[in-house]
Amino acid sequence: MKPDFDTMSIAELRAYVLSHRSDDEAFYKLADRLEASPDDTNLYPSPDTPENIAIMEAAIQEQIKKLEEKHKG
């Protein structure tokens, strides 16, 4: 009997998909949930110029700082 994917969190569903890689239904459910989930993801250009590399480095450092503060708090 398969679990109820609709009641699983994204983390639980991701873990299930990783341990049941041939379960296409679970994979597509995860993909749909990730696509539909609101997030605060910022998109940045591909770092192909010195300016874009600097933008990417700053974004990575900011994300690291946020994650460190989250884990401390």
mmCIF file of N, CA and C in Angstrom:
data_model
loop_
_atom_site.group_PDB
_atom_site.id
_atom_site.type_symbol
_atom_site.label_atom_id
_atom_site.label_comp_id
_atom_site.label_asym_id
_atom_site.label_seq_id
_atom_site.Cartn_x
_atom_site.Cartn_y
_atom_site.Cartn_z
ATOM 1 N N MET A 1 0.841 -1.184 0.000
ATOM 2 C CA MET A 1 0.000 0.000 0.000
ATOM 3 C C MET A 1 0.885 1.246 0.000
ATOM 4 N N LYS A 2 0.640 2.137 -0.946
ATOM 5 C CA LYS A 2 1.423 3.360 -1.051
ATOM 6 C C LYS A 2 0.962 4.377 -0.016
ATOM 7 N N PRO A 3 1.875 5.214 0.437
ATOM 8 C CA PRO A 3 1.478 6.278 1.364
ATOM 9 C C PRO A 3 0.649 7.332 0.643
ATOM 10 N N ASP A 4 -0.037 8.140 1.410
ATOM 11 C CA ASP A 4 -0.838 9.237 0.857
ATOM 12 C C ASP A 4 0.095 10.420 0.602
ATOM 13 N N PHE A 5 0.479 10.603 -0.639
ATOM 14 C CA PHE A 5 1.440 11.649 -0.981
ATOM 15 C C PHE A 5 0.908 13.042 -0.672
ATOM 16 N N ASP A 6 -0.407 13.219 -0.714
ATOM 17 C CA ASP A 6 -0.991 14.530 -0.467
ATOM 18 C C ASP A 6 -0.835 14.988 0.983
ATOM 19 N N THR A 7 -0.687 14.059 1.898
ATOM 20 C CA THR A 7 -0.544 14.429 3.307
ATOM 21 C C THR A 7 0.912 14.520 3.742
ATOM 22 N N MET A 8 1.835 14.135 2.872
ATOM 23 C CA MET A 8 3.261 14.172 3.206
ATOM 24 C C MET A 8 3.806 15.581 2.995
ATOM 25 N N SER A 9 4.755 15.962 3.840
ATOM 26 C CA SER A 9 5.452 17.229 3.610
ATOM 27 C C SER A 9 6.377 17.057 2.408
ATOM 28 N N ILE A 10 6.867 18.159 1.901
ATOM 29 C CA ILE A 10 7.784 18.077 0.770
ATOM 30 C C ILE A 10 9.038 17.301 1.174
ATOM 31 N N ALA A 11 9.527 17.513 2.384
ATOM 32 C CA ALA A 11 10.719 16.786 2.850
ATOM 33 C C ALA A 11 10.444 15.289 2.931
ATOM 34 N N GLU A 12 9.272 14.910 3.440
ATOM 35 C CA GLU A 12 8.922 13.492 3.525
ATOM 36 C C GLU A 12 8.771 12.890 2.135
ATOM 37 N N LEU A 13 8.137 13.629 1.245
ATOM 38 C CA LEU A 13 7.946 13.149 -0.119
ATOM 39 C C LEU A 13 9.280 13.013 -0.837
ATOM 40 N N ARG A 14 10.173 13.979 -0.632
ATOM 41 C CA ARG A 14 11.507 13.906 -1.229
ATOM 42 C C ARG A 14 12.244 12.668 -0.730
ATOM 43 N N ALA A 15 12.182 12.409 0.567
ATOM 44 C CA ALA A 15 12.837 11.230 1.138
ATOM 45 C C ALA A 15 12.242 9.947 0.557
ATOM 46 N N TYR A 16 10.914 9.924 0.405
ATOM 47 C CA TYR A 16 10.262 8.754 -0.182
ATOM 48 C C TYR A 16 10.745 8.533 -1.612
ATOM 49 N N VAL A 17 10.782 9.602 -2.399
ATOM 50 C CA VAL A 17 11.205 9.485 -3.793
ATOM 51 C C VAL A 17 12.654 8.990 -3.869
ATOM 52 N N LEU A 18 13.503 9.474 -2.981
ATOM 53 C CA LEU A 18 14.897 9.038 -2.998
ATOM 54 C C LEU A 18 15.040 7.559 -2.640
ATOM 55 N N SER A 19 14.147 7.051 -1.814
ATOM 56 C CA SER A 19 14.238 5.640 -1.442
ATOM 57 C C SER A 19 13.389 4.740 -2.340
ATOM 58 N N HIS A 20 12.548 5.323 -3.181
ATOM 59 C CA HIS A 20 11.706 4.570 -4.115
ATOM 60 C C HIS A 20 11.828 5.208 -5.496
ATOM 61 N N ARG A 21 13.006 5.169 -6.055
ATOM 62 C CA ARG A 21 13.302 5.897 -7.288
ATOM 63 C C ARG A 21 12.489 5.445 -8.495
ATOM 64 N N SER A 22 11.931 4.265 -8.466
ATOM 65 C CA SER A 22 11.148 3.796 -9.615
ATOM 66 C C SER A 22 9.668 4.165 -9.497
ATOM 67 N N ASP A 23 9.273 4.833 -8.436
ATOM 68 C CA ASP A 23 7.877 5.219 -8.231
ATOM 69 C C ASP A 23 7.611 6.535 -8.960
ATOM 70 N N ASP A 24 7.151 6.413 -10.196
ATOM 71 C CA ASP A 24 6.905 7.597 -11.022
ATOM 72 C C ASP A 24 5.808 8.484 -10.446
ATOM 73 N N GLU A 25 4.790 7.871 -9.874
ATOM 74 C CA GLU A 25 3.698 8.660 -9.300
ATOM 75 C C GLU A 25 4.220 9.591 -8.207
ATOM 76 N N ALA A 26 5.066 9.067 -7.333
ATOM 77 C CA ALA A 26 5.632 9.876 -6.253
ATOM 78 C C ALA A 26 6.521 10.980 -6.824
ATOM 79 N N PHE A 27 7.315 10.647 -7.828
ATOM 80 C CA PHE A 27 8.195 11.640 -8.448
ATOM 81 C C PHE A 27 7.383 12.794 -9.030
ATOM 82 N N TYR A 28 6.336 12.462 -9.781
ATOM 83 C CA TYR A 28 5.533 13.515 -10.399
ATOM 84 C C TYR A 28 4.773 14.326 -9.354
ATOM 85 N N LYS A 29 4.334 13.687 -8.280
ATOM 86 C CA LYS A 29 3.669 14.417 -7.206
ATOM 87 C C LYS A 29 4.644 15.412 -6.578
ATOM 88 N N LEU A 30 5.892 14.964 -6.337
ATOM 89 C CA LEU A 30 6.908 15.856 -5.785
ATOM 90 C C LEU A 30 7.185 17.016 -6.732
ATOM 91 N N ALA A 31 7.335 16.710 -8.011
ATOM 92 C CA ALA A 31 7.598 17.764 -8.997
ATOM 93 C C ALA A 31 6.456 18.777 -9.018
ATOM 94 N N ASP A 32 5.221 18.292 -8.975
ATOM 95 C CA ASP A 32 4.066 19.196 -8.960
ATOM 96 C C ASP A 32 4.057 20.062 -7.706
ATOM 97 N N ARG A 33 4.365 19.454 -6.563
ATOM 98 C CA ARG A 33 4.355 20.206 -5.305
ATOM 99 C C ARG A 33 5.457 21.267 -5.306
ATOM 100 N N LEU A 34 6.634 20.908 -5.806
ATOM 101 C CA LEU A 34 7.731 21.881 -5.848
ATOM 102 C C LEU A 34 7.408 23.031 -6.796
ATOM 103 N N GLU A 35 6.801 22.709 -7.914
ATOM 104 C CA GLU A 35 6.434 23.740 -8.886
ATOM 105 C C GLU A 35 5.377 24.677 -8.319
ATOM 106 N N ALA A 36 4.447 24.137 -7.554
ATOM 107 C CA ALA A 36 3.334 24.923 -7.033
ATOM 108 C C ALA A 36 3.668 25.664 -5.745
ATOM 109 N N SER A 37 4.721 25.252 -5.077
ATOM 110 C CA SER A 37 5.009 25.850 -3.774
ATOM 111 C C SER A 37 5.538 27.272 -3.925
ATOM 112 N N PRO A 38 4.974 28.184 -3.135
ATOM 113 C CA PRO A 38 5.504 29.547 -3.168
ATOM 114 C C PRO A 38 6.863 29.556 -2.484
ATOM 115 N N ASP A 39 7.772 30.233 -3.064
ATOM 116 C CA ASP A 39 9.092 30.320 -2.443
ATOM 117 C C ASP A 39 9.680 31.701 -2.688
ATOM 118 N N ASP A 40 10.731 31.964 -1.999
ATOM 119 C CA ASP A 40 11.382 33.262 -2.144
ATOM 120 C C ASP A 40 12.691 33.132 -2.926
ATOM 121 N N THR A 41 12.677 32.194 -3.863
ATOM 122 C CA THR A 41 13.862 31.946 -4.657
ATOM 123 C C THR A 41 14.122 33.123 -5.580
ATOM 124 N N ASN A 42 15.339 33.595 -5.539
ATOM 125 C CA ASN A 42 15.753 34.643 -6.456
ATOM 126 C C ASN A 42 16.504 34.005 -7.610
ATOM 127 N N LEU A 43 16.220 34.464 -8.799
ATOM 128 C CA LEU A 43 16.918 33.968 -9.973
ATOM 129 C C LEU A 43 17.987 34.975 -10.366
ATOM 130 N N TYR A 44 19.143 34.467 -10.666
ATOM 131 C CA TYR A 44 20.269 35.298 -11.048
ATOM 132 C C TYR A 44 20.786 34.843 -12.396
ATOM 133 N N PRO A 45 21.408 35.761 -13.139
ATOM 134 C CA PRO A 45 21.941 35.381 -14.448
ATOM 135 C C PRO A 45 23.093 34.399 -14.292
ATOM 136 N N SER A 46 23.325 33.662 -15.342
ATOM 137 C CA SER A 46 24.465 32.754 -15.355
ATOM 138 C C SER A 46 25.737 33.574 -15.190
ATOM 139 N N PRO A 47 26.628 33.168 -14.295
ATOM 140 C CA PRO A 47 27.828 33.982 -14.040
ATOM 141 C C PRO A 47 28.840 33.870 -15.179
ATOM 142 N N ASP A 48 28.604 34.631 -16.242
ATOM 143 C CA ASP A 48 29.459 34.549 -17.409
ATOM 144 C C ASP A 48 30.322 35.801 -17.614
ATOM 145 N N THR A 49 30.171 36.779 -16.739
ATOM 146 C CA THR A 49 30.999 37.985 -16.803
ATOM 147 C C THR A 49 31.496 38.281 -15.387
ATOM 148 N N PRO A 50 32.522 39.072 -15.259
ATOM 149 C CA PRO A 50 32.985 39.426 -13.907
ATOM 150 C C PRO A 50 31.881 40.050 -13.054
ATOM 151 N N GLU A 51 31.036 40.869 -13.668
ATOM 152 C CA GLU A 51 29.932 41.477 -12.918
ATOM 153 C C GLU A 51 28.950 40.417 -12.431
ATOM 154 N N ASN A 52 28.588 39.476 -13.294
ATOM 155 C CA ASN A 52 27.659 38.418 -12.905
ATOM 156 C C ASN A 52 28.270 37.478 -11.867
ATOM 157 N N ILE A 53 29.553 37.248 -11.954
ATOM 158 C CA ILE A 53 30.230 36.420 -10.952
ATOM 159 C C ILE A 53 30.145 37.103 -9.587
ATOM 160 N N ALA A 54 30.353 38.410 -9.562
ATOM 161 C CA ALA A 54 30.257 39.155 -8.300
ATOM 162 C C ALA A 54 28.841 39.110 -7.736
ATOM 163 N N ILE A 55 27.841 39.221 -8.593
ATOM 164 C CA ILE A 55 26.450 39.134 -8.155
ATOM 165 C C ILE A 55 26.177 37.760 -7.559
ATOM 166 N N MET A 56 26.648 36.721 -8.222
ATOM 167 C CA MET A 56 26.426 35.359 -7.747
ATOM 168 C C MET A 56 27.132 35.129 -6.416
ATOM 169 N N GLU A 57 28.357 35.590 -6.285
ATOM 170 C CA GLU A 57 29.097 35.428 -5.026
ATOM 171 C C GLU A 57 28.376 36.134 -3.878
ATOM 172 N N ALA A 58 27.879 37.329 -4.139
ATOM 173 C CA ALA A 58 27.155 38.072 -3.098
ATOM 174 C C ALA A 58 25.870 37.341 -2.707
ATOM 175 N N ALA A 59 25.171 36.794 -3.679
ATOM 176 C CA ALA A 59 23.935 36.063 -3.399
ATOM 177 C C ALA A 59 24.219 34.808 -2.580
ATOM 178 N N ILE A 60 25.273 34.111 -2.909
ATOM 179 C CA ILE A 60 25.641 32.901 -2.167
ATOM 180 C C ILE A 60 26.013 33.259 -0.736
ATOM 181 N N GLN A 61 26.807 34.301 -0.557
ATOM 182 C CA GLN A 61 27.194 34.714 0.788
ATOM 183 C C GLN A 61 25.981 35.130 1.615
ATOM 184 N N GLU A 62 25.036 35.811 1.007
ATOM 185 C CA GLU A 62 23.821 36.222 1.712
ATOM 186 C C GLU A 62 23.001 35.000 2.136
ATOM 187 N N GLN A 63 22.904 34.022 1.244
ATOM 188 C CA GLN A 63 22.159 32.803 1.576
ATOM 189 C C GLN A 63 22.850 32.043 2.708
ATOM 190 N N ILE A 64 24.157 31.964 2.682
ATOM 191 C CA ILE A 64 24.908 31.308 3.756
ATOM 192 C C ILE A 64 24.645 32.014 5.080
ATOM 193 N N LYS A 65 24.662 33.342 5.056
ATOM 194 C CA LYS A 65 24.410 34.120 6.267
ATOM 195 C C LYS A 65 23.014 33.842 6.813
ATOM 196 N N LYS A 66 22.003 33.805 5.930
ATOM 197 C CA LYS A 66 20.635 33.519 6.364
ATOM 198 C C LYS A 66 20.524 32.126 6.978
ATOM 199 N N LEU A 67 21.163 31.155 6.364
ATOM 200 C CA LEU A 67 21.099 29.787 6.880
ATOM 201 C C LEU A 67 21.799 29.669 8.226
ATOM 202 N N GLU A 68 22.932 30.339 8.372
ATOM 203 C CA GLU A 68 23.646 30.314 9.659
ATOM 204 C C GLU A 68 22.801 30.943 10.753
ATOM 205 N N GLU A 69 22.146 32.067 10.445
ATOM 206 C CA GLU A 69 21.288 32.733 11.442
ATOM 207 C C GLU A 69 20.091 31.854 11.785
ATOM 208 N N LYS A 70 19.550 31.167 10.814
ATOM 209 C CA LYS A 70 18.406 30.291 11.040
ATOM 210 C C LYS A 70 18.791 29.133 11.962
ATOM 211 N N HIS A 71 19.968 28.579 11.752
ATOM 212 C CA HIS A 71 20.407 27.440 12.571
ATOM 213 C C HIS A 71 20.799 27.855 13.989
ATOM 214 N N LYS A 72 21.207 29.102 14.158
ATOM 215 C CA LYS A 72 21.558 29.601 15.492
ATOM 216 C C LYS A 72 20.300 29.876 16.305
ATOM 217 N N GLY A 73 19.274 30.342 15.623
ATOM 218 C CA GLY A 73 18.130 30.891 16.264
ATOM 219 C C GLY A 73 17.057 30.088 16.757
#
